[in-house]
Amino acid sequence: MRTLIIAPNWIGDAVMAQPLLKLLRAAKPDQHIVALAPAWVAPVLHAMPEIDRVFATQLAHGKLQWRARRDFASALRREHFTHAFVLPNSLKSALIPWLAGIPKRIGYQGEMRWGLLNHRLAPPDPAMPMARRYLALAGELGIKLPATLQIPRLQVSADDMFAVREQFGLETGTPLFALCPGAEFGPAKRWPSAHYAQLANLLLEQHPTARILLLGGPGDAAIAEQIRTQTRHPEQLLQLAGQTTLAQAIALLATVDAVVSNDSGLMHVAAALQKPQAAIFGSSDPRHTPPLSSKAEILWLHTQCSPCFARTCPLGHLRCLNDLTPASVATAVGLALAGASHAPGAL
Ligand code: SF4
């Protein structure tokens, strides 16, 4: 059996697909599993031991790029895949396995994919947790779906952790926190920067020798710098948003003591690294995309208007995030560090 996984386009979704990969691997341990993923997601898949090989593509999000897909498909023909799991719902994501002539092409019906997929599942219940949604695809091979999910686990080598610590001048022996203030989806998922700055002050009061890393993509750099300069001890914060590759950010998260993030890709990465974490939810729903970790504290005010799943607050007040206090997040960090968190919910 040779399996091609067309990976999701979002970092968090890729992490939530790992229980499916674990199930496929356990069902047939000697199969060859290859993931095809956009370059910006590929480092997450590289950290999954269930995957034998990752092909990183330069295919742009939302673009057809017919010629590039056709060329990729003809290269994949030589790999003689027997199965393809198409995890995104778009029509274009199903093109490559179809063009490559892979006999079994499995996925949700999605966007008019009648001919492209020959094993199609009806659209799932929108309330179904994302990880379960991916896992259900294995049922098309007759694999029994487990009652309890095997949670994601990313692997980072000790060498890689040592290398990033060296590279960014982080001494061992001092408490290290990571704040991830971005959320690519939109501002309705971003806790205010003034709150992050206040949280940093509280963490530094409790851990006076700590260093705090600000992690994220290039689009988060301005917010991260704002947070750094708003704190009482900016010299103890290291602004690294936009300054690292994703592989470096994963290795840095693997080395820290605790992580605070919005509902974002890095939240799922931190969960899969089993880091004590505080995960902040605004317009989204932690029952749908929770951090899959027993070390996560979820902070969700669940205001009357939530979840609205909007990118920007339609009511203009963003109370779901503005009303969440830095003190409550600092308390959650303390609980997560003390190992007092609960098991992953809704699964
Ligand atoms: S409508 Fe409510 S849940 Fe949605 S972003 Fe605004 S405050 Fe948050």
Coordinates of C-alpha atoms in Angstrom, one line a residue, residues 34-224:
V34 CA 3.9 10.6 1.6
A35 CA 2.4 14.0 2.2
L36 CA 2.1 16.7 -0.4
A37 CA 1.9 20.0 1.4
P38 CA 2.4 23.7 0.7
A39 CA 5.9 24.8 1.7
W40 CA 4.6 26.9 4.6
V41 CA 3.0 23.8 6.2
A42 CA 5.6 21.2 5.3
P43 CA 7.8 21.7 8.5
V44 CA 4.8 20.5 10.6
L45 CA 4.5 17.3 8.5
H46 CA 8.3 16.8 8.7
A47 CA 7.9 16.5 12.5
M48 CA 5.3 13.7 12.2
P49 CA 7.0 10.2 12.5
E50 CA 4.0 8.6 10.7
I51 CA 5.1 10.2 7.4
D52 CA 7.9 8.7 5.3
R53 CA 8.4 11.6 3.0
V54 CA 7.1 15.2 2.5
F55 CA 6.8 16.8 -0.9
A56 CA 6.7 20.6 -0.4
T57 CA 5.0 22.5 -3.2
Q58 CA 5.0 26.1 -4.1
L59 CA 1.4 26.0 -5.1
A60 CA -0.3 29.3 -4.0
H61 CA -3.3 29.2 -1.8
G62 CA -6.5 29.8 -3.8
K63 CA -4.9 29.6 -7.3
L64 CA -5.5 26.8 -9.8
Q65 CA -2.0 26.7 -11.4
W66 CA -3.1 24.0 -13.8
R67 CA 0.3 23.5 -15.4
A68 CA 2.2 23.2 -12.1
R69 CA -0.4 20.7 -10.8
R70 CA -0.2 18.6 -14.0
D71 CA 3.6 18.5 -13.8
F72 CA 3.4 17.4 -10.1
A73 CA 0.9 14.7 -11.0
S74 CA 3.1 13.3 -13.8
A75 CA 6.0 13.2 -11.4
L76 CA 3.8 11.4 -8.9
R77 CA 2.7 8.7 -11.4
R78 CA 6.2 7.2 -11.1
E79 CA 5.6 6.7 -7.3
H80 CA 2.7 4.2 -8.0
F81 CA 0.5 5.4 -5.2
T82 CA -2.5 3.1 -4.5
H83 CA -4.5 5.5 -2.3
A84 CA -4.9 9.2 -1.9
F85 CA -6.5 11.1 1.0
V86 CA -7.5 14.6 0.0
L87 CA -7.9 16.6 3.2
P88 CA -8.8 20.1 1.9
N89 CA -12.3 20.5 0.4
S90 CA -11.4 22.4 -2.7
L91 CA -11.8 21.1 -6.2
K92 CA -8.2 22.0 -7.1
S93 CA -6.8 20.0 -4.2
A94 CA -8.3 16.9 -5.7
L95 CA -6.8 17.5 -9.1
I96 CA -3.3 16.1 -8.5
P97 CA -4.4 12.6 -7.3
W98 CA -6.8 12.4 -10.2
L99 CA -4.3 13.5 -12.8
A100 CA -1.7 11.1 -11.3
G101 CA -4.2 8.2 -11.8
I102 CA -4.2 7.1 -8.2
P103 CA -6.8 4.3 -8.0
K104 CA -8.5 5.1 -4.7
R105 CA -9.1 8.8 -4.1
I106 CA -10.8 9.5 -0.8
G107 CA -12.2 12.7 0.6
Y108 CA -15.3 14.7 1.5
Q109 CA -17.6 15.6 -1.4
G110 CA -16.4 19.2 -1.0
E111 CA -16.4 21.4 -4.0
M112 CA -18.1 19.5 -6.9
R113 CA -15.6 16.7 -6.8
W114 CA -17.7 13.9 -8.2
G115 CA -15.3 12.6 -10.9
L116 CA -12.1 13.6 -9.1
L117 CA -12.7 11.5 -6.0
N118 CA -14.1 8.0 -6.2
H119 CA -14.6 7.5 -2.5
R120 CA -16.6 10.5 -1.3
L121 CA -18.0 11.1 2.1
A122 CA -21.1 13.3 2.6
P123 CA -20.4 16.7 4.2
P124 CA -19.8 16.1 7.9
D125 CA -21.9 17.6 10.7
P126 CA -20.4 21.2 11.0
A127 CA -20.2 20.7 14.8
M128 CA -17.9 17.6 14.4
P129 CA -14.4 18.4 15.8
M130 CA -11.9 18.9 13.0
A131 CA -9.6 16.0 14.1
R132 CA -12.6 13.6 14.0
R133 CA -13.6 14.9 10.7
Y134 CA -10.3 13.9 9.2
L135 CA -10.2 10.7 11.1
A136 CA -13.6 9.6 9.6
L137 CA -11.9 9.3 6.2
A138 CA -10.1 6.2 7.3
G139 CA -13.5 4.5 7.6
E140 CA -13.6 4.4 3.7
L141 CA -10.9 1.7 4.0
G142 CA -12.9 -0.3 6.5
I143 CA -10.7 0.8 9.4
K144 CA -12.6 0.9 12.7
L145 CA -12.6 4.4 14.1
P146 CA -11.4 4.5 17.7
A147 CA -13.6 5.8 20.5
T148 CA -10.6 7.7 21.9
L149 CA -8.5 9.9 19.6
Q150 CA -4.7 9.4 19.5
I151 CA -3.6 13.0 20.0
P152 CA -1.1 14.7 17.8
R153 CA 2.6 14.4 18.7
L154 CA 5.3 16.3 16.9
Q155 CA 8.9 15.3 17.2
V156 CA 11.8 17.7 17.5
S157 CA 15.3 16.4 18.0
A158 CA 17.5 17.4 20.9
D159 CA 20.0 18.7 18.3
D160 CA 17.4 21.0 16.7
M161 CA 16.4 22.4 20.1
F162 CA 20.0 23.0 21.0
A163 CA 20.7 24.7 17.7
V164 CA 17.8 27.2 18.0
R165 CA 18.7 28.0 21.6
E166 CA 22.3 28.7 20.4
Q167 CA 21.2 30.7 17.4
F168 CA 18.9 33.0 19.4
G169 CA 21.2 33.3 22.4
L170 CA 18.9 31.6 24.9
E171 CA 20.6 30.4 28.0
T172 CA 19.5 27.2 29.7
G173 CA 18.3 27.3 33.3
T174 CA 16.1 30.4 33.0
P175 CA 12.4 30.1 32.7
L176 CA 11.3 30.6 29.1
F177 CA 7.8 31.5 27.9
A178 CA 6.4 31.9 24.4
L179 CA 3.7 34.3 23.5
C180 CA 2.1 33.9 20.0
P181 CA -0.1 37.0 19.5
G182 CA -1.1 36.3 15.9
A183 CA -4.0 34.6 14.2
E184 CA -3.9 34.6 10.4
F185 CA -7.7 34.1 10.3
G186 CA -8.3 37.7 11.5
P187 CA -8.6 40.2 14.3
A188 CA -11.6 38.5 15.9
K189 CA -9.2 35.8 17.0
R190 CA -6.5 38.1 18.4
W191 CA -6.3 38.9 22.0
P192 CA -5.4 42.6 22.3
S193 CA -1.7 43.5 22.3
A194 CA -2.1 45.6 25.5
H195 CA -3.4 42.5 27.3
Y196 CA -0.5 40.4 26.0
A197 CA 1.9 43.1 27.4
Q198 CA 0.2 43.1 30.7
L199 CA 0.4 39.3 30.8
A200 CA 4.1 39.6 30.1
N201 CA 4.4 41.9 33.1
L202 CA 2.6 39.4 35.3
L203 CA 4.7 36.5 34.2
L204 CA 7.9 38.5 34.8
E205 CA 6.6 39.4 38.3
Q206 CA 6.2 35.7 39.1
H207 CA 9.4 34.6 37.3
P208 CA 11.8 37.6 37.5
T209 CA 14.6 35.9 35.6
A210 CA 12.4 34.6 32.7
R211 CA 12.8 35.4 29.1
I212 CA 9.7 35.7 26.9
L213 CA 9.8 34.9 23.2
L214 CA 7.3 36.5 20.8
L215 CA 6.6 34.1 18.0
G216 CA 4.6 34.3 14.8
G217 CA 4.8 35.0 11.1
P218 CA 6.0 38.2 9.3
G219 CA 2.4 39.6 9.6
D220 CA 2.6 39.4 13.4
A221 CA 5.9 41.3 13.7
A222 CA 4.4 44.8 14.2
I223 CA 2.0 43.5 16.9
A224 CA 4.8 41.6 18.6

